[in-house]
Structures are given as structure tokens and as C-alpha cells.
Coordinates of C-alpha atoms in Angstrom, one line a residue:
M1 CA 97.2 83.9 77.2
T2 CA 95.3 85.7 80.0
T3 CA 92.0 84.7 80.9
P4 CA 91.0 87.5 82.7
T5 CA 87.9 87.7 85.1
A6 CA 85.1 90.1 84.3
P7 CA 85.7 93.2 86.5
P8 CA 83.1 94.0 89.0
A9 CA 80.6 97.1 88.4
T10 CA 81.9 100.6 89.8
P11 CA 81.6 100.4 93.5
T12 CA 79.5 102.5 95.6
I13 CA 81.7 104.5 97.9
Q14 CA 80.5 104.2 101.1
Q15 CA 81.4 106.3 104.3
G16 CA 84.2 104.4 105.9
P17 CA 85.9 104.6 109.3
A18 CA 87.7 108.3 108.8
L19 CA 91.3 107.9 109.4
H20 CA 93.2 110.6 111.8
I21 CA 96.5 112.1 111.3
T22 CA 98.2 111.8 114.6
G23 CA 101.8 112.4 113.6
P24 CA 103.1 115.6 113.1
L25 CA 102.6 117.4 109.8
R26 CA 106.2 118.5 108.3
D27 CA 107.2 120.4 105.7
R28 CA 105.2 119.5 102.4
F29 CA 103.5 116.7 104.5
D30 CA 100.1 118.2 103.4
E31 CA 101.0 117.7 99.6
I32 CA 100.9 113.7 100.4
L33 CA 98.1 113.6 103.2
T34 CA 95.5 115.4 101.1
P35 CA 91.7 115.3 102.2
E36 CA 91.1 113.5 99.1
A37 CA 94.1 110.9 100.2
I38 CA 93.1 110.4 103.7
A39 CA 89.1 109.6 102.2
F40 CA 90.6 107.0 99.9
L41 CA 92.3 105.2 102.7
S42 CA 89.5 105.8 104.7
E43 CA 87.7 103.9 102.3
L44 CA 90.6 101.1 101.8
H45 CA 90.3 100.5 105.7
H46 CA 86.5 100.3 105.9
R47 CA 86.1 97.6 102.8
F48 CA 89.8 95.4 103.7
A49 CA 90.9 96.2 106.9
A50 CA 88.6 93.5 109.0
R51 CA 89.8 91.2 106.4
R52 CA 93.4 91.9 106.9
H53 CA 92.6 91.0 110.4
D54 CA 91.2 87.6 109.4
R55 CA 94.4 86.9 107.5
L56 CA 96.9 87.5 110.2
A57 CA 94.6 85.1 112.3
D58 CA 95.0 82.4 109.7
R59 CA 98.7 83.0 109.8
M60 CA 99.1 82.0 113.5
R61 CA 97.1 79.4 113.3
R62 CA 99.2 77.7 110.3
R63 CA 102.2 78.7 112.5
F64 CA 100.6 76.7 115.4
E65 CA 100.4 73.5 113.2
I66 CA 103.3 73.4 112.0
G67 CA 104.9 73.9 115.1
N68 CA 103.0 71.1 116.3
G69 CA 104.2 68.6 113.5
H70 CA 102.0 69.1 110.8
D71 CA 104.2 70.0 107.7
P72 CA 102.7 72.3 104.8
R73 CA 101.6 70.2 102.0
F74 CA 100.5 71.3 98.2
R75 CA 96.4 72.0 98.9
D76 CA 94.1 69.1 98.1
D77 CA 91.4 72.3 97.9
T78 CA 93.2 74.1 95.1
R79 CA 94.2 70.9 92.9
H80 CA 91.7 72.1 90.2
I81 CA 93.5 75.5 90.0
R82 CA 97.2 73.8 89.7
D83 CA 95.5 71.0 87.4
D84 CA 94.3 73.6 85.0
A85 CA 96.7 73.9 82.5
D86 CA 94.8 77.0 80.1
W87 CA 94.9 79.8 82.6
R88 CA 97.9 82.5 82.5
V89 CA 98.6 86.0 84.0
A90 CA 98.0 89.3 82.8
G91 CA 101.9 89.4 82.5
A92 CA 104.4 92.5 82.1
G93 CA 102.8 96.1 81.8
P94 CA 104.2 98.6 79.5
G95 CA 107.8 99.3 80.8
L96 CA 108.2 95.7 82.4
E97 CA 108.9 93.3 79.5
D98 CA 112.8 93.6 80.3
R99 CA 113.4 93.0 84.0
R100 CA 117.2 91.5 83.4
V101 CA 118.6 93.7 86.6
E102 CA 116.4 95.4 88.9
I103 CA 118.2 97.6 91.6
T104 CA 116.9 97.9 95.1
G105 CA 116.8 100.3 97.9
P106 CA 115.0 102.8 100.0
T107 CA 113.0 106.1 98.6
D108 CA 114.8 108.9 100.2
P109 CA 115.7 111.7 98.1
K110 CA 119.4 110.6 97.4
M111 CA 118.7 107.1 97.1
T112 CA 115.8 107.5 94.8
I113 CA 118.1 109.6 92.5
N114 CA 120.9 107.0 92.7
A115 CA 118.5 104.2 91.6
L116 CA 116.9 106.3 88.9
N117 CA 120.6 107.1 87.4
S118 CA 122.1 103.5 87.9
G119 CA 120.9 102.2 84.3
A120 CA 119.0 99.1 86.2
K121 CA 115.8 98.0 84.1
V122 CA 113.5 98.0 87.4
W123 CA 113.8 100.0 90.4
L124 CA 112.3 98.5 93.4
A125 CA 111.3 101.3 95.2
D126 CA 111.4 99.8 99.3
Q127 CA 109.1 101.3 101.4
E128 CA 109.5 97.7 103.5
D129 CA 112.4 95.9 104.6
A130 CA 115.1 98.9 103.2
T131 CA 113.1 101.7 104.6
S132 CA 113.2 102.4 108.8
P133 CA 109.4 103.4 109.1
T134 CA 109.9 106.6 110.7
W135 CA 107.0 109.0 109.9
A136 CA 109.6 111.2 108.3
N137 CA 110.6 108.2 106.1
V138 CA 107.2 107.1 105.1
I139 CA 105.9 110.2 104.0
G140 CA 108.9 111.8 102.8
G141 CA 109.7 108.5 100.5
Q142 CA 106.4 109.2 99.2
L143 CA 107.5 113.0 98.6
S144 CA 110.5 111.7 96.3
L145 CA 108.8 109.2 94.1
R146 CA 106.3 111.8 93.6
D147 CA 108.4 114.4 92.5
A148 CA 110.8 111.8 90.8
I149 CA 107.5 110.7 88.6
R150 CA 107.1 114.2 87.6
G151 CA 110.6 115.0 87.0
E152 CA 110.9 117.4 89.9
L153 CA 113.5 115.7 92.5
S154 CA 116.6 117.3 93.3
F155 CA 118.5 116.6 96.4
T156 CA 121.3 119.0 98.1
S157 CA 123.7 117.1 100.9
P158 CA 124.5 119.1 103.8
E159 CA 127.7 119.5 102.4
G160 CA 126.3 121.2 99.4
K161 CA 126.3 118.6 96.6
T162 CA 123.3 118.6 94.6
Y163 CA 121.9 115.4 93.0
E164 CA 119.6 115.3 90.2
V165 CA 118.3 112.7 88.0
T166 CA 120.3 112.7 84.8
A167 CA 119.8 109.1 82.9
E168 CA 118.1 109.7 79.7
Q169 CA 116.2 106.2 80.1
T170 CA 115.3 105.6 84.1
P171 CA 114.1 102.7 85.5
T172 CA 110.5 101.3 85.9
I173 CA 109.6 102.1 89.2
V174 CA 108.1 98.9 91.2
M175 CA 107.0 100.2 94.5
R176 CA 106.9 97.8 97.5
P177 CA 104.4 98.6 100.6
R178 CA 104.9 97.2 103.7
G179 CA 103.6 93.7 104.4
W180 CA 100.3 92.9 105.8
H181 CA 101.6 92.4 109.4
L182 CA 102.7 95.7 109.9
L183 CA 101.0 98.9 111.2
E184 CA 101.2 102.4 110.7
K185 CA 101.1 104.7 114.1
H186 CA 100.6 107.7 112.9
L187 CA 97.4 106.9 111.2
T188 CA 94.5 105.6 113.0
F189 CA 91.1 104.4 112.4
I190 CA 87.9 103.1 114.3
D191 CA 87.8 99.2 113.5
R192 CA 84.8 97.2 113.6
T193 CA 84.5 96.9 117.4
G194 CA 84.6 100.8 117.9
R195 CA 88.3 100.4 119.0
S196 CA 90.9 103.0 117.5
M197 CA 93.6 101.2 115.6
A198 CA 96.8 101.8 114.1
A199 CA 96.4 101.8 110.4
S200 CA 97.4 99.1 108.1
A201 CA 101.1 100.1 107.2
S202 CA 100.1 98.1 103.5
L203 CA 97.0 99.9 103.0
V204 CA 98.5 103.1 103.9
D205 CA 101.8 103.1 101.4
F206 CA 99.7 101.5 98.8
G207 CA 97.0 103.7 98.7
L208 CA 99.2 106.9 98.9
Y209 CA 101.5 106.1 96.4
F210 CA 98.6 104.7 94.0
L211 CA 96.2 107.9 94.5
H212 CA 99.1 110.1 94.0
N213 CA 101.0 108.8 91.1
A214 CA 98.7 106.3 89.0
K215 CA 97.5 108.4 86.3
S216 CA 101.1 110.1 85.9
L217 CA 102.6 106.9 85.4
I218 CA 100.2 105.3 83.0
D219 CA 100.6 109.2 81.1
S220 CA 104.3 108.5 80.8
G221 CA 103.7 105.0 79.1
R222 CA 104.0 102.9 82.3
G223 CA 101.8 102.0 85.0
P224 CA 101.2 101.4 88.9
Y225 CA 103.1 98.5 89.6
F226 CA 104.1 96.8 92.9
Y227 CA 106.0 94.4 94.6
I228 CA 103.8 92.5 97.4
A229 CA 105.5 91.3 100.4
K230 CA 105.4 88.6 103.1
L231 CA 102.5 86.9 101.6
E232 CA 101.7 83.2 103.2
S233 CA 98.6 82.1 101.3
S234 CA 96.5 82.6 97.8
E235 CA 93.9 84.1 100.4
E236 CA 96.1 87.2 101.0
A237 CA 96.8 87.1 97.2
K238 CA 93.1 87.5 96.9
L239 CA 92.9 90.4 99.5
W240 CA 95.6 92.1 97.3
D241 CA 93.7 91.4 94.2
D242 CA 90.2 92.9 95.5
V243 CA 92.4 96.1 96.7
F244 CA 93.7 96.4 93.3
T245 CA 90.2 96.1 91.5
F246 CA 88.6 98.6 94.0
S247 CA 91.3 101.1 93.7
E248 CA 91.1 100.8 89.6
D249 CA 87.4 101.8 90.1
Y250 CA 87.8 104.1 92.7
I251 CA 90.1 106.4 90.0
G252 CA 88.3 105.5 86.9
I253 CA 91.4 103.6 85.3
P254 CA 91.0 100.3 83.4
H255 CA 90.7 96.8 85.3
G256 CA 94.0 95.3 85.0
T257 CA 95.9 98.4 85.1
I258 CA 97.8 97.3 88.3
R259 CA 100.8 94.7 87.8
A260 CA 102.0 93.2 91.1
T261 CA 105.0 91.1 91.3
V262 CA 104.8 89.1 94.5
L263 CA 107.4 87.9 96.7
I264 CA 108.0 84.0 97.5
E265 CA 109.7 84.3 100.5
T266 CA 107.5 82.5 103.3
L267 CA 107.4 78.9 103.5
P268 CA 103.9 78.4 103.3
A269 CA 103.7 80.7 100.0
A270 CA 106.2 78.1 98.6
F271 CA 103.6 75.6 98.4
E272 CA 100.8 77.7 97.1
M273 CA 102.9 79.4 94.3
E274 CA 100.0 78.7 91.6
E275 CA 97.4 79.8 93.5
I276 CA 98.7 83.0 94.4
L277 CA 99.3 83.6 90.9
F278 CA 95.5 82.4 90.1
E279 CA 93.8 84.9 92.3
L280 CA 96.2 87.5 91.1
R281 CA 96.1 86.9 87.4
D282 CA 94.5 89.8 86.2
H283 CA 97.0 91.9 87.9
C284 CA 100.3 89.6 88.0
A285 CA 103.7 90.2 86.4
G286 CA 105.5 87.7 88.3
L287 CA 107.2 86.3 91.2
N288 CA 110.5 86.8 93.1
A289 CA 112.7 84.6 94.7
G290 CA 112.7 86.3 98.2
R291 CA 115.6 84.1 99.5
W292 CA 116.8 85.9 103.0
D293 CA 113.2 86.5 104.1
Y294 CA 112.6 83.0 102.9
I295 CA 115.3 81.3 105.0
F296 CA 113.8 83.5 108.1
S297 CA 110.4 82.0 107.7
I298 CA 111.7 78.3 107.9
I299 CA 113.6 78.9 110.8
K300 CA 110.2 80.6 112.2
N301 CA 108.2 77.7 111.2
Y302 CA 110.5 75.0 112.4
R303 CA 112.2 76.7 115.3
G304 CA 110.7 74.2 117.8
R305 CA 110.7 70.9 115.9
G306 CA 114.0 69.4 116.8
A307 CA 117.7 68.8 115.4
R308 CA 116.7 67.8 112.0
F309 CA 115.2 71.6 111.2
V310 CA 118.4 73.4 112.7
L311 CA 120.5 75.1 110.0
P312 CA 124.2 76.1 110.6
D313 CA 126.1 79.2 110.2
R314 CA 123.7 81.6 107.8
S315 CA 127.0 81.8 105.5
E316 CA 126.3 78.3 104.9
V317 CA 123.0 78.3 103.4
T318 CA 123.6 79.4 100.1
M319 CA 121.2 79.0 97.1
T320 CA 122.9 75.3 96.0
V321 CA 121.8 73.5 99.2
P322 CA 118.7 71.4 98.7
F323 CA 115.7 73.1 99.9
M324 CA 116.7 76.3 98.4
R325 CA 117.5 74.5 95.0
A326 CA 113.9 73.4 95.1
Y327 CA 112.3 76.3 96.3
T328 CA 113.9 78.3 93.3
E329 CA 113.5 75.5 90.4
L330 CA 109.9 75.3 91.4
L331 CA 109.3 78.8 91.0
V332 CA 110.7 79.4 87.7
K333 CA 108.7 76.2 86.7
T334 CA 105.4 77.8 87.9
C335 CA 106.2 81.2 86.7
H336 CA 106.8 80.1 83.1
S337 CA 103.9 77.5 83.0
R338 CA 101.7 80.7 83.5
G339 CA 103.1 83.5 81.5
A340 CA 104.6 85.2 84.5
F341 CA 108.2 86.7 84.9
A342 CA 110.5 84.6 87.7
I343 CA 112.9 87.3 89.2
G344 CA 115.6 86.0 91.3
G345 CA 117.3 87.1 94.3
M346 CA 119.7 89.8 95.9
S347 CA 123.3 90.1 95.6
A348 CA 124.4 92.6 98.2
S349 CA 127.8 92.9 97.9
I350 CA 129.0 96.5 98.2
P351 CA 132.2 96.8 95.8
N352 CA 135.0 98.5 97.7
R353 CA 136.8 100.7 95.5
R354 CA 139.6 101.0 97.7
D355 CA 140.3 97.0 97.4
P356 CA 140.5 95.9 94.2
E357 CA 141.2 92.7 95.1
A358 CA 138.0 92.5 97.7
T359 CA 135.9 94.0 94.7
A360 CA 137.2 91.5 92.2
K361 CA 136.3 88.5 94.9
A362 CA 133.0 90.2 95.4
L363 CA 132.0 90.6 91.4
E364 CA 133.4 86.8 91.0
K365 CA 130.6 85.7 93.4
V366 CA 127.9 88.2 92.1
A367 CA 128.7 86.5 88.3
A368 CA 128.6 83.0 89.5
D369 CA 125.4 83.7 91.5
K370 CA 123.6 85.6 88.6
K371 CA 125.0 82.7 85.9
R372 CA 123.4 79.8 87.9
E373 CA 119.9 82.1 87.9
A374 CA 120.0 82.6 84.4
A375 CA 120.7 79.2 83.5
D376 CA 117.9 78.3 86.0
G377 CA 115.5 80.1 83.5
F378 CA 115.0 83.3 85.7
D379 CA 114.0 86.3 83.5
G380 CA 115.8 88.7 85.8
T381 CA 117.7 89.3 89.5
W382 CA 118.5 91.8 92.3
V383 CA 121.4 94.2 93.2
A384 CA 121.5 96.4 95.9
H385 CA 124.4 98.5 94.1
P386 CA 125.0 100.1 91.0
D387 CA 128.3 98.8 90.7
L388 CA 126.9 95.2 90.1
I389 CA 124.5 95.9 87.3
P390 CA 127.1 95.0 84.7
T391 CA 128.3 91.9 86.2
A392 CA 124.3 90.6 86.5
Q393 CA 123.4 91.9 83.1
A394 CA 126.3 90.3 81.6
E395 CA 125.4 87.0 82.9
F396 CA 121.7 87.4 81.6
D397 CA 122.7 88.8 78.4
A398 CA 124.7 85.7 77.8
V399 CA 122.0 83.3 78.4
L400 CA 119.4 85.5 77.0
A401 CA 121.3 86.3 73.6
G402 CA 119.0 89.1 72.7
R403 CA 115.7 88.3 74.3
P404 CA 113.8 90.3 77.0
N405 CA 113.1 87.4 78.9
Q406 CA 113.2 83.6 79.1
L407 CA 109.5 83.1 79.2
D408 CA 109.3 80.6 76.6
R409 CA 111.7 78.7 78.7
Q410 CA 109.5 75.9 80.2
R411 CA 111.1 73.5 83.1
D412 CA 109.5 70.3 82.4
D413 CA 112.4 68.7 83.8
V414 CA 111.7 69.9 87.3
N415 CA 109.5 68.0 89.8
V416 CA 109.4 69.2 93.3
R417 CA 107.9 67.4 96.0
A418 CA 106.6 68.6 99.4
E419 CA 109.6 66.5 101.3
D420 CA 111.9 68.6 98.9
L421 CA 110.7 71.9 100.2
L422 CA 111.3 70.3 103.7
D423 CA 115.0 68.9 103.0
L424 CA 116.8 70.9 105.4
R425 CA 120.1 69.0 105.0
I426 CA 123.3 70.6 104.9
G427 CA 125.9 68.7 106.9
R428 CA 127.7 72.0 108.3
P429 CA 128.7 72.7 112.1
I430 CA 127.2 75.9 114.0
T431 CA 130.9 77.7 114.4
S432 CA 131.8 80.0 117.2
K433 CA 132.4 82.8 114.4
G434 CA 128.9 82.2 112.9
V435 CA 127.2 82.7 116.2
R436 CA 129.1 85.8 117.0
D437 CA 128.6 87.3 113.5
N438 CA 125.0 87.0 114.1
V439 CA 124.6 88.7 117.5
S440 CA 126.9 91.3 115.6
V441 CA 125.1 92.0 112.4
A442 CA 121.7 92.1 114.1
I443 CA 122.9 94.7 116.8
R444 CA 124.5 96.8 114.1
Y445 CA 121.7 96.6 111.9
I446 CA 118.9 97.6 114.8
E447 CA 120.7 100.3 115.7
A448 CA 120.8 101.9 112.5
W449 CA 116.9 100.8 112.0
L450 CA 116.4 102.7 115.0
R451 CA 117.9 106.0 114.0
G452 CA 115.9 105.7 110.9
L453 CA 118.2 103.9 108.5
G454 CA 116.7 100.6 106.6
A455 CA 119.5 99.9 104.1
V456 CA 122.6 99.7 105.9
A457 CA 126.2 98.8 104.8
I458 CA 127.6 96.1 107.4
D459 CA 130.8 94.4 106.6
N460 CA 131.0 95.2 103.0
L461 CA 127.1 94.2 102.4
M462 CA 124.2 96.2 102.2
E463 CA 121.8 94.8 104.7
D464 CA 118.0 95.1 105.4
A465 CA 116.0 93.8 108.2
A466 CA 115.8 89.9 106.3
T467 CA 119.7 89.9 107.9
A468 CA 118.7 90.7 111.3
E469 CA 115.6 88.6 111.4
I470 CA 117.5 85.7 110.0
S471 CA 120.5 86.3 112.7
R472 CA 118.5 87.0 115.8
S473 CA 115.8 83.9 114.6
Q474 CA 119.3 81.3 114.6
V475 CA 120.2 82.2 117.9
W476 CA 116.8 81.9 119.5
Q477 CA 116.8 78.2 117.7
W478 CA 120.2 77.5 118.8
I479 CA 119.3 78.1 122.5
H480 CA 116.1 76.4 122.4
Q481 CA 117.5 73.4 120.7
D482 CA 120.5 73.1 122.8
R483 CA 123.0 73.3 120.0
S484 CA 126.8 73.8 120.7
T485 CA 129.2 75.2 118.4
E486 CA 132.0 72.8 116.6
D487 CA 134.2 73.4 119.5
G488 CA 131.7 72.2 122.1
T489 CA 130.4 75.7 123.4
R490 CA 127.0 75.3 124.5
I491 CA 124.9 78.1 122.9
T492 CA 123.0 79.3 126.1
P493 CA 121.7 82.8 127.1
E494 CA 125.0 83.7 129.0
Y495 CA 126.8 82.9 126.3
I496 CA 125.1 85.4 124.1
E497 CA 124.9 87.9 126.6
G498 CA 129.0 87.5 126.5
L499 CA 129.0 88.0 123.0
I500 CA 126.3 91.1 123.2
A501 CA 128.9 92.7 125.7
Q502 CA 132.0 92.1 123.2
V503 CA 129.7 93.9 120.3
L504 CA 128.6 96.9 122.8
A505 CA 132.5 97.4 123.7
E506 CA 133.9 97.2 120.3
A507 CA 130.9 99.8 118.8
T508 CA 131.9 103.0 117.6
R509 CA 129.8 105.2 119.9
S510 CA 128.8 108.6 119.9
A511 CA 125.7 111.0 120.6
G512 CA 122.6 110.0 119.8
D513 CA 123.5 106.4 119.1
R514 CA 121.0 103.5 119.7
F515 CA 123.2 100.6 120.8
D516 CA 121.6 100.1 124.1
D517 CA 118.3 100.5 122.8
A518 CA 119.5 97.9 120.1
A519 CA 120.8 95.5 122.5
E520 CA 117.7 95.8 124.6
V521 CA 115.4 95.0 121.1
F522 CA 118.0 92.0 120.4
R523 CA 117.5 90.3 123.8
E524 CA 113.6 90.5 123.5
V525 CA 113.5 88.8 120.2
S526 CA 116.8 86.2 120.5
L527 CA 116.9 85.4 124.3
G528 CA 113.0 85.4 125.3
T529 CA 110.9 82.3 126.1
E530 CA 108.5 83.2 123.3
F531 CA 109.4 83.9 119.7
P532 CA 108.1 87.4 118.5
A533 CA 107.1 86.8 114.8
F534 CA 108.8 89.9 113.3
L535 CA 111.6 92.2 115.5
T536 CA 110.2 95.5 113.5
L537 CA 107.0 95.1 115.1
S538 CA 108.6 94.9 118.8
A539 CA 111.6 97.6 117.7
Y540 CA 108.6 99.7 116.2
S541 CA 106.2 100.2 119.0
K542 CA 108.8 100.2 121.9
F543 CA 111.4 102.4 120.4
L544 CA 111.1 103.8 116.8
V545 CA 108.0 106.0 117.6
E546 CA 109.5 107.5 120.8
T547 CA 112.4 109.5 119.1
D548 CA 110.5 110.1 115.9

């Protein structure tokens, strides 16, 4: 049973820093960037931009502490939250009661239509890792969502084929705005120091979607629902909760209408799952095991801590290794003890209809992954391709036996300690193939990202930014920890440069490709002395906007 906090009184709207549109106004952009929308974004920045900067400073401080030998622990100052057995989160809103299979993908018109026709229970409409944040994609994605929610979306391909939403029952939309660390350079505001600053991408994505669609979603029997990415602390969750409360009051809808599902995809957040649920409890539907970004976060935080924290080939870091088992089992136990949904990780396979044998093997792996998740108590899972939905749903149906979820299943058998979350022992070598694969997939993904593609088919997998982040961070760590491959080859900058040359030589080049720029980005984020926190920050500021 939910124990809601009393909503604050309706706020007095103050004149905040005016946002200025610096990007070009293309066809129909004025339908999204309305005066009302800009006024709302201005208010969000006036109230929350400074706190966002404070939370990002906290991240840097925490990362410095871990890098200097202070392992994360379950917090003493919030023990009272964990020890209080009575509180619960708000739980599922209308249309979120059944989340057995969720499809993820970007918000361009074609992918929006494909997702809505997919037969999934939920669509994660992704403005974050699966979207390259060109100005056209950011505002175009908002237009796709607006049109889809109103039943007005169609798309005609350059070849003249028309796509429309034909499904009688479409998935519930859960939109994922960009994380707190990201900026939107096509909108600027004056910060507390008087400087002109790029807007917060989180507040822009959330604000535009919420203002334009919240009431239409409520009228349709659903609601404004969000996936929250890259959180690292309960204080960051509290910031989102305050954003939600203010926004509900701003447009006059009941407190708690918004529902958020938080991705636990950073190491610090794994130690604060209950606290995150608590801070968002009036608006929270559940947690998701964002496994690829979680692996990236561990590498990022422990990149300089010695050989014990070096992971082998990316393909060997599976969901059955000790630290990943501890993380996912703790997530299920935490969620169900508080009435929250636990949503499993991504299956990114792309079935190859021209190769039945390869497709059968891929579906076998997907089935095994989803069978494990369902047996562990997850209430649903993610897939990246519509053809995976029947396989994933069959595994959950077998366990759920007619129930829409497993919230009644408590995992009292789980007892995860801090050291379990940090048990990185895998016992496998780094291979020359693993190193080359990392260089290859990272450069190919970055190249597509620079051309405006955020979800990219590479080697029969649908990849997003998380794959490139793991790949480049492993290369950086292997170099700085003086690692060698299984055949004795030292992993050095020179060795990686040779692999970069091979990848570029084998690439299918065409007019307008961005392989040379992608290689430069990769060098900066994997071969430099310093470790950039996110490759997308560097790529966005130096490369993406120049050609947008």
C-alpha cells in the first residue's frame, strides 16, 4: 500500500531565465517549440538547473573517492529508510500493469510506427542512448510522439512506401529523456552566474513531451510515463521527483499522475536502490536492470584500481558472472519488497531471416536469457526487435501462469552484501579478437551516431551508445593497467592504432561518411591520458552539432 507524501501547494510561477532557441526552426518545429513550451522550459530551468549542477558535482566527487580506494557501501545515513518495512511506491499507473515484454527504440517516425505495431506491452520511446541528439532528431522525435499519441502519425519512405499504425492495441508509451549529464545546445538560458549556458537535455526532453502530451495520454486511459536514465544517487532521484511534482501542479493534474521507472545502470545507484524508490515513491512504478551501462559504470569507476578490477572480453561479461547476479537479484528483491516492478535487461539480437540457422541460435540465447529473468522474479524484460517478442513473452508466460506480473513473489532468499556487488572475478583472458571487436564496434557505432543514427545494426545486434561506451572504456583500462592478450601481446596505444587502421581500411566508405571523425573521437576517449566520463559529451560538442 502506497504511503504518499502530501503534495505541496500549487507554486507561484516566477519569471525564470528565458530560454532562447538557437537552432534552426524547420518544418513543424513551431508545433513543439511553442511560446507555452518555452515558458515551461524556462520555469524548469529557473527552479532546477542549479540543483542539477550540484548533483553533477556530487558525481565527480564520488567518482574521485572510488578511484582513490573508497569502495561504495550501503549508506549509514539512510539506514532508517531501508529499515522501515512499511512504505511502498505508487506502483503501476493505468496501462502499466502488464509489462511482460517491452520494446525499445528511437522516436523517428518509422521506428515509432514499428514499435506501436509490434505487439509489445510497453514501448520505451528512447530520446537517450538509442537517439543521436541532432536537432532534427530531438524535435522530430517529439513530433513523432505527439502525432502518435493523437492517432495522426504516418510515414512515407523515400521509395514511396507508406507506414501507418495498424495495431488495435498499441503499447503503453514510456518515454526516456536524456540523462542529467547531457546538454541541449540548440536552446540556451542564463544561469545563476549570469553566463549563457546550454539547456539541460533532461529538462528539455521531459518538458516538451510532458507539456504537449500529458493530458492527451490521461484522456486515452494511460498517463505521462518516463524511464529515468543514468541516476547515481537518491538525491538525483529527489530532484526528478521535485520536477514531477512541480510539473503536475503547473498544468493542473493530480499529484502522482506521473509514473517513472528508474534504470539502475550505474554502480553508485546499485547501492541506493531502496533510497531511490523512496524519494520517488509517489511517482515510481519500478526499476530496470540497465545491464550494459552498468558494466560501463563499473569500468569507469574502477578503471585505475588495479588488475583485480579489470574485466575480460566484453562477450565474457554475462549475466551469470558473480557481480551481475548479485546486482540483478538485489534489484528484484528490492522492487518487490516495495511494490515496484522489476524489469529485466536488453536482448539486442536481430533475427536474420536469410539465415535460419543463425536465427535459431539467436532465439535460443534470447529464450535462455528470458527464462533466467522470469525465474529470478522479474516482471518483464526488454527486446530491441519485434521478432524477439514471441520468444521473450513465451518464457514469461510460462512462469507467470496467467498473472500480469510477479509482484507477489518476495525474494527473501536473497542476501546481497556490498562485496558481492564488487566481486568482479570472471577468470577469463583478454583475447586479441575481443580487443579488435571493441575497436571495430565502437568506431562503427560512433560513425553512425555522427550521421544521426542512435540505434545501429552491427554484427546482427542492435547497438546503442552503451556498447560503444563499454568498448572504449575497456580499451582505455587495458592500456592503463598494462594488460596483454592471451597470446602475450601488450595492449598499447600503438597496438590500438594498428587496429584503428585496420577498421578504417575495411570500412565501406562513401561520400559523407564520418569514419575519420569517428576514429578521432575514439582516439580521444580511449587513448587519451584523461578518461572522459561519456564519449557522447565529447562527440556532441566537437562533431555532431557542426554538421547538424
